[in-house]
Amino acid sequence: MGPRIGPASEGPQVPDKETKATMGTENAPGGKASPDPQDVRPSVFHSIKLFVLCHSVLQLAQLMISGYLKSSISTVEKRFGLSSQTSGLLASFNEVGNTALIVFVSYFGSRVHRPRLIGCGAILVSLAGLLMTLPHFISEPYRYDSTSPENTPQDFEASLCLPTASAPAPAPTNGNCSSSTEAQHLGLVGIMFVAQTLLGVGGVPIQPFGISYIDDFAHNSNSPLYLGILFAVTMMGPGLAFGLGSLMLRLYVDINRMPEGGISLTIKDPRWVGAWWLGFLIAAGTVALAAIPYFFFPKEMPKEKHELQFRRKVLAVTDSPARKGKDSPTEQRPGESTKKQDGPVQIAPNLTVIQFIKVFPKVLLQNLRHPTFLLVVLSQVCLSSMAAGMATFLPKFLERQFFITASYANLLIGCLSFPSIIMGIVVGGVLVKRLHLGPVGCSVLCLLGMLLCLFFSLPLFFIGCPSHQIAGITHQPGAQPGLELFPGCMEACSCQSDGFNPVCDPSARVEYITPCHAGCSSRVVQDALDKSQVFYTNCSCVAGDNSVLAGSCDSTCSHLVVPFLLLVSLGSALACLTHTPSFLLILRGVKKEDKTLAVGIQFMFLRILAWMPSPVIHGSAIDTTCVHWALSCGHRAVCRYYNNDLLRNRFIGLQFFYKIGSMICFALVLAVLRQQTKEARTKESRSIPGLEQQLLVSEPGKKSEDSRV
């Protein structure tokens, strides 16, 4: 989000001279007067409508590529052995480059060729997406059973319970590790961090320059409509990202280099890794194609002269005569604002970079002294922290909490959560418009939305699945006490300490991390019509028929994921009711000449205090609930099993904490606004008796008439 949103509603500021000249002389893109309008007609790229269309497609593709990592975060963790804290840091690096440049873009962007700079930024975003896929192509193929030697089929003898004498000599956990191996792993992860940073840098000019370009050259009456269309199309980007992730993660990660004989994994296997890189290729290609038209748009184009016909018809039906009275003063505001040129914001376009850096802290403190502005920004920081953590780790949370596939989790989020978010924002804007809410009314709407959001979030603490009973790792109350530690039945086996090939004893609902840990010595494959089923038999640690089923145990409460996500979506919609009214509170809580900078400061704070740290905080909270870590070269890698009750309480509890913080800030905003309203009424009431007293002293003969007045 760029800080140029504010000026769209205030009318053109800096480009007024250009637009007047354009309207009067039919300026060509080069700035020379051209009385013949046919000089402009041949180029289709002199149409602001075409620019709105191209920019909608570009922003849609940009948000799709920036949101795609969040849809495949758990898959990237498994593929490269990352903890949730590290993956959260990777997701937040998208904001690092963006935050460093966004404030300067809002001030010095009018001096450059905006369409071309947008095109260059889009090309950089596309290259960053391609760079994100590089670790897949330069790394070794994924081996889902690391205990199996490379020259033997995976999931075969290496996972079985074999006597020590006949078993292949097991290498120590970090026996295959060397300084070059660790350096290669760090290099792969480093490439992804660089790609995420470049993704943020490339996205810096796209939205601010696009919004300002539309606002400068669209008809004053059409500009809000164009921006509304732009935002509506753009907001579908994250939903498409999760839909794309749902499709790509159904494909095996090494689909371009499948091993001979295929693989024995299914999509429900916890070791399954989908083709996470393929979505980046598709999204990067889409961004590159969307960037091409921007190199043909002019630096300046003739300002749009005519209002859209269907907008006139709508206004003719819906507008009341009272609107004309309301519109008359607003037409004079740009003229009035030109007289007030003393603030640092007004002279910012004429400042050098050094001068701007010197004056920025003073203007920043000036805005932070407004209590309404500060409190609303803090409430938005809390909401953005909640949204950043939810968007980054909600797919993984659903996957682990309800034992569903990553593909299904992304499909549910794309179909339920993001449409509800869009609906919440739209309904909030409609309520503000229909109810004609002022600052106090906007704060009441925000407070009411957060109260309802908290109410519908309470049941989330109680909807979830218990952890599976893992032999030697977890112990459920009331279960057999002998299962808490590895039983002695597998002591004769030469099991790899870091093997992972889960099997399930369906009768006792106990899961073992490998067939070897269950004491199984043989493997049987039963072919069915649609798929083959793998069994491990002769298991010395399993009672009954001494056989276990390949894969994790099925959950009996996976169906709860739909009501859980419906409540999450409802809470998100209620929280998004605050989007439009809180934005209006910021615009009305500062001086008119400070509005542009206030919006820029708002988004800067949201990035620094919310979108950057929140994924790391949520990832760290998730890591504290892990009960079994995979080891890579002696270091903790990806978590294999979580305590589901702790995971649910800490993840939802962190979300609840941010919601309470936002509600408290909105309550303080309401208290401050009511106090300001009360003080204003007190001043008015005090001024009336003073005025009456002056009239009585100056004209005592008209005492009775003045008293009546």
Short mmCIF file of C-alpha atoms in Angstrom, two decimals, residues 292-563:
data_model
loop_
_atom_site.label_atom_id
_atom_site.label_comp_id
_atom_site.label_asym_id
_atom_site.label_seq_id
_atom_site.Cartn_x
_atom_site.Cartn_y
_atom_site.Cartn_z
CA ILE A 292 5.12 -4.60 -21.06
CA PRO A 293 2.45 -1.89 -21.72
CA TYR A 294 4.01 0.52 -19.20
CA PHE A 295 6.96 1.20 -21.47
CA PHE A 296 4.56 2.68 -24.05
CA PHE A 297 2.55 5.01 -21.80
CA PRO A 298 3.63 8.69 -21.94
CA LYS A 299 5.07 10.60 -19.02
CA GLU A 300 2.06 12.92 -19.23
CA MET A 301 -1.18 12.53 -21.13
CA PRO A 302 -4.10 14.87 -21.84
CA LYS A 303 -6.37 15.09 -18.85
CA GLU A 304 -9.63 13.25 -19.30
CA LYS A 305 -12.31 15.77 -20.30
CA HIS A 306 -15.59 13.94 -19.98
CA GLU A 307 -17.36 12.28 -17.12
CA LEU A 308 -18.40 8.66 -17.63
CA GLN A 309 -21.98 8.44 -18.96
CA PHE A 310 -23.17 5.68 -16.66
CA ARG A 311 -21.79 7.62 -13.68
CA ARG A 312 -23.88 10.64 -14.70
CA LYS A 313 -26.99 8.46 -14.84
CA VAL A 314 -26.28 6.99 -11.40
CA LEU A 315 -25.68 10.43 -9.91
CA ALA A 316 -28.84 11.77 -11.53
CA VAL A 317 -30.87 9.10 -9.78
CA THR A 318 -29.11 8.93 -6.42
CA ASP A 319 -27.93 12.49 -5.80
CA SER A 320 -30.20 14.80 -3.85
CA PRO A 321 -30.34 18.58 -4.12
CA ALA A 322 -28.56 18.74 -0.80
CA ARG A 323 -25.48 17.28 -2.46
CA LYS A 324 -25.06 20.40 -4.57
CA GLY A 325 -24.87 22.47 -1.43
CA LYS A 326 -22.30 20.11 0.01
CA ASP A 327 -20.19 20.10 -3.12
CA SER A 328 -19.90 23.84 -3.48
CA PRO A 329 -17.48 24.46 -0.65
CA THR A 330 -15.29 21.53 -1.59
CA GLU A 331 -14.65 22.98 -5.03
CA GLN A 332 -12.95 25.95 -3.41
CA ARG A 333 -10.74 23.88 -1.15
CA PRO A 334 -7.90 23.46 -3.64
CA GLY A 335 -7.86 27.20 -4.12
CA GLU A 336 -7.81 27.77 -0.40
CA SER A 337 -5.07 25.24 0.16
CA THR A 338 -2.78 27.08 -2.26
CA LYS A 339 -2.71 30.02 0.13
CA LYS A 340 -1.35 27.87 2.96
CA GLN A 341 2.18 27.11 1.82
CA ASP A 342 3.99 27.42 5.15
CA GLY A 343 4.08 23.73 6.17
CA PRO A 344 7.04 21.54 5.34
CA VAL A 345 4.76 19.22 3.39
CA GLN A 346 3.87 21.90 0.88
CA ILE A 347 7.48 22.64 -0.09
CA ALA A 348 8.51 18.97 -0.10
CA PRO A 349 8.34 18.59 -3.90
CA ASN A 350 10.99 21.35 -4.19
CA LEU A 351 13.32 19.85 -1.57
CA THR A 352 16.47 17.92 -2.27
CA VAL A 353 16.96 14.51 -0.69
CA ILE A 354 19.25 15.95 2.01
CA GLN A 355 16.78 18.73 2.84
CA PHE A 356 13.92 16.24 3.01
CA ILE A 357 15.86 13.98 5.40
CA LYS A 358 16.51 16.97 7.67
CA VAL A 359 12.89 18.14 7.72
CA PHE A 360 11.24 14.69 7.95
CA PRO A 361 11.76 14.10 11.75
CA LYS A 362 10.20 17.48 12.55
CA VAL A 363 7.13 16.75 10.43
CA LEU A 364 6.91 13.22 11.85
CA LEU A 365 6.80 14.50 15.44
CA GLN A 366 4.29 17.15 14.41
CA ASN A 367 1.88 14.44 13.25
CA LEU A 368 2.49 12.16 16.20
CA ARG A 369 1.32 14.92 18.54
CA HIS A 370 -2.23 14.42 17.26
CA PRO A 371 -3.78 11.97 19.77
CA THR A 372 -6.42 10.70 17.34
CA PHE A 373 -3.84 10.03 14.65
CA LEU A 374 -1.50 8.23 17.03
CA LEU A 375 -4.22 6.02 18.56
CA VAL A 376 -5.75 5.07 15.21
CA VAL A 377 -2.34 4.16 13.81
CA LEU A 378 -1.64 2.00 16.89
CA SER A 379 -4.98 0.24 16.45
CA GLN A 380 -4.16 -0.39 12.79
CA VAL A 381 -0.75 -1.73 13.82
CA CYS A 382 -2.53 -4.28 16.04
CA LEU A 383 -4.93 -5.25 13.25
CA SER A 384 -2.12 -5.50 10.69
CA SER A 385 -0.07 -7.64 13.08
CA MET A 386 -3.04 -9.97 13.42
CA ALA A 387 -3.53 -10.05 9.63
CA ALA A 388 0.17 -10.63 8.89
CA GLY A 389 0.40 -13.55 11.29
CA MET A 390 -2.86 -15.06 10.08
CA ALA A 391 -2.00 -14.72 6.38
CA THR A 392 1.46 -16.23 6.87
CA PHE A 393 0.70 -19.19 9.14
CA LEU A 394 -3.02 -19.91 8.88
CA PRO A 395 -2.47 -22.55 6.13
CA LYS A 396 0.13 -24.32 8.26
CA PHE A 397 -2.05 -24.04 11.37
CA LEU A 398 -5.02 -25.67 9.62
CA GLU A 399 -2.75 -28.34 8.16
CA ARG A 400 -1.33 -29.29 11.57
CA GLN A 401 -4.36 -28.68 13.75
CA PHE A 402 -6.91 -30.59 11.65
CA PHE A 403 -4.56 -33.02 9.83
CA ILE A 404 -5.54 -31.86 6.35
CA THR A 405 -3.34 -31.42 3.27
CA ALA A 406 -1.69 -28.11 2.44
CA SER A 407 -3.60 -28.03 -0.86
CA TYR A 408 -6.98 -28.34 0.87
CA ALA A 409 -6.05 -25.71 3.47
CA ASN A 410 -5.16 -23.20 0.74
CA LEU A 411 -8.36 -23.97 -1.14
CA LEU A 412 -10.49 -23.27 1.94
CA ILE A 413 -8.68 -20.03 2.72
CA GLY A 414 -8.92 -18.78 -0.85
CA CYS A 415 -12.65 -19.58 -1.06
CA LEU A 416 -13.77 -18.44 2.41
CA SER A 417 -11.39 -16.03 4.11
CA PHE A 418 -10.46 -13.55 1.39
CA PRO A 419 -14.00 -13.04 0.03
CA SER A 420 -15.15 -12.30 3.58
CA ILE A 421 -12.34 -9.76 4.00
CA ILE A 422 -13.37 -7.97 0.81
CA MET A 423 -16.99 -8.03 1.93
CA GLY A 424 -16.07 -6.53 5.30
CA ILE A 425 -14.17 -3.64 3.72
CA VAL A 426 -17.01 -2.91 1.28
CA VAL A 427 -19.70 -3.04 3.98
CA GLY A 428 -17.63 -0.71 6.19
CA GLY A 429 -17.40 1.84 3.40
CA VAL A 430 -21.12 1.57 2.63
CA LEU A 431 -22.05 2.10 6.29
CA VAL A 432 -19.88 5.21 6.51
CA LYS A 433 -21.48 6.63 3.36
CA ARG A 434 -25.11 5.72 4.06
CA LEU A 435 -25.07 6.76 7.72
CA HIS A 436 -23.04 9.93 7.00
CA LEU A 437 -20.74 9.10 9.89
CA GLY A 438 -18.53 11.78 11.35
CA PRO A 439 -15.38 11.16 13.43
CA VAL A 440 -17.36 10.06 16.50
CA GLY A 441 -19.59 7.79 14.42
CA CYS A 442 -16.56 6.25 12.69
CA SER A 443 -14.92 5.50 16.04
CA VAL A 444 -18.16 3.92 17.31
CA LEU A 445 -18.34 1.71 14.21
CA CYS A 446 -14.70 0.65 14.67
CA LEU A 447 -15.25 -0.16 18.35
CA LEU A 448 -18.43 -2.11 17.61
CA GLY A 449 -16.70 -4.10 14.85
CA MET A 450 -13.83 -5.09 17.15
CA LEU A 451 -16.20 -6.07 19.98
CA LEU A 452 -18.12 -8.39 17.66
CA CYS A 453 -14.84 -9.75 16.27
CA LEU A 454 -13.69 -10.63 19.81
CA PHE A 455 -17.02 -12.27 20.57
CA PHE A 456 -16.85 -14.58 17.54
CA SER A 457 -13.17 -15.35 18.21
CA LEU A 458 -13.78 -16.90 21.64
CA PRO A 459 -15.08 -20.27 20.32
CA LEU A 460 -11.87 -20.73 18.32
CA PHE A 461 -10.05 -21.71 21.52
CA PHE A 462 -12.25 -24.81 21.81
CA ILE A 463 -12.44 -26.00 18.17
CA GLY A 464 -9.57 -28.26 17.23
CA CYS A 465 -8.16 -31.78 17.16
CA PRO A 466 -6.07 -33.40 19.89
CA SER A 467 -2.53 -34.49 19.15
CA HIS A 468 -1.90 -37.95 17.83
CA GLN A 469 -0.40 -40.41 20.25
CA ILE A 470 3.19 -40.85 19.06
CA ALA A 471 5.08 -43.76 20.59
CA GLY A 472 8.04 -42.45 22.54
CA ILE A 473 7.12 -38.78 22.05
CA THR A 474 3.64 -37.99 23.35
CA HIS A 475 1.39 -39.63 25.91
CA GLN A 476 -2.34 -39.09 26.12
CA PRO A 477 -4.09 -39.27 29.51
CA GLY A 478 -5.66 -42.69 30.04
CA ALA A 479 -3.43 -44.41 27.49
CA GLN A 480 -1.21 -47.37 28.22
CA PRO A 481 1.75 -46.16 30.30
CA GLY A 482 4.21 -48.37 28.46
CA LEU A 483 3.83 -46.31 25.29
CA GLU A 484 5.32 -43.15 26.73
CA LEU A 485 8.87 -44.39 26.13
CA PHE A 486 10.23 -46.59 23.39
CA PRO A 487 9.38 -50.13 24.45
CA GLY A 488 12.14 -52.69 24.62
CA CYS A 489 10.65 -54.61 21.69
CA MET A 490 12.71 -52.62 19.17
CA GLU A 491 16.03 -52.68 21.00
CA ALA A 492 17.33 -55.42 18.68
CA CYS A 493 16.65 -53.21 15.65
CA SER A 494 19.21 -50.85 14.19
CA CYS A 495 16.87 -47.87 13.79
CA GLN A 496 18.12 -44.58 12.46
CA SER A 497 17.78 -41.93 15.16
CA ASP A 498 16.56 -39.30 12.72
CA GLY A 499 14.45 -41.46 10.41
CA PHE A 500 10.94 -40.34 9.50
CA ASN A 501 8.55 -42.71 7.80
CA PRO A 502 5.41 -42.62 9.99
CA VAL A 503 3.18 -45.67 10.35
CA CYS A 504 -0.06 -46.11 12.25
CA ASP A 505 -1.47 -48.89 14.40
CA PRO A 506 -5.19 -48.36 13.61
CA SER A 507 -6.48 -50.57 16.43
CA ALA A 508 -4.66 -48.69 19.23
CA ARG A 509 -4.48 -45.38 17.29
CA VAL A 510 -0.75 -45.13 18.04
CA GLU A 511 1.68 -43.66 15.55
CA TYR A 512 5.34 -44.65 15.19
CA ILE A 513 7.90 -42.40 13.54
CA THR A 514 9.26 -45.30 11.42
CA PRO A 515 8.36 -48.98 10.87
CA CYS A 516 11.64 -49.79 12.59
CA HIS A 517 10.46 -48.13 15.81
CA ALA A 518 7.38 -50.37 15.64
CA GLY A 519 9.60 -53.43 15.28
CA CYS A 520 8.38 -54.26 11.77
CA SER A 521 10.60 -56.54 9.68
CA SER A 522 8.73 -56.84 6.37
CA ARG A 523 6.76 -54.72 3.92
CA VAL A 524 3.67 -55.72 1.90
CA VAL A 525 2.01 -53.75 -0.93
CA GLN A 526 -1.63 -54.48 -1.71
CA ASP A 527 -2.77 -53.21 -5.09
CA ALA A 528 -6.30 -51.85 -5.32
CA LEU A 529 -8.28 -50.44 -8.24
CA ASP A 530 -7.45 -46.78 -7.64
CA LYS A 531 -4.33 -46.91 -5.44
CA SER A 532 -1.97 -49.29 -3.67
CA GLN A 533 -1.90 -49.70 0.11
CA VAL A 534 1.38 -50.32 1.97
CA PHE A 535 1.46 -52.43 5.14
CA TYR A 536 4.35 -53.29 7.43
CA THR A 537 4.06 -56.69 9.08
CA ASN A 538 5.79 -58.78 11.74
CA CYS A 539 5.86 -55.76 14.05
CA SER A 540 7.09 -56.84 17.48
CA CYS A 541 5.78 -53.69 19.20
CA VAL A 542 2.21 -54.02 17.92
CA ALA A 543 -0.40 -56.23 19.53
CA GLY A 544 -2.96 -58.24 17.56
CA ASP A 545 -2.09 -58.99 13.94
CA ASN A 546 1.34 -57.38 14.32
CA SER A 547 0.85 -55.08 11.30
CA VAL A 548 0.72 -51.33 10.83
CA LEU A 549 -0.46 -49.04 8.06
CA ALA A 550 1.91 -46.71 6.19
CA GLY A 551 1.29 -43.04 6.86
CA SER A 552 0.03 -41.02 9.79
CA CYS A 553 -3.13 -41.96 11.63
CA ASP A 554 -6.34 -40.43 10.30
CA SER A 555 -8.02 -37.80 12.43
CA THR A 556 -11.60 -38.16 13.60
CA CYS A 557 -12.23 -34.41 13.75
CA SER A 558 -10.93 -33.08 10.43
CA HIS A 559 -14.50 -32.03 9.59
CA LEU A 560 -14.21 -29.26 12.22
CA VAL A 561 -11.94 -27.28 9.91
CA VAL A 562 -14.93 -25.83 8.01
CA PRO A 563 -16.78 -24.36 11.04
#
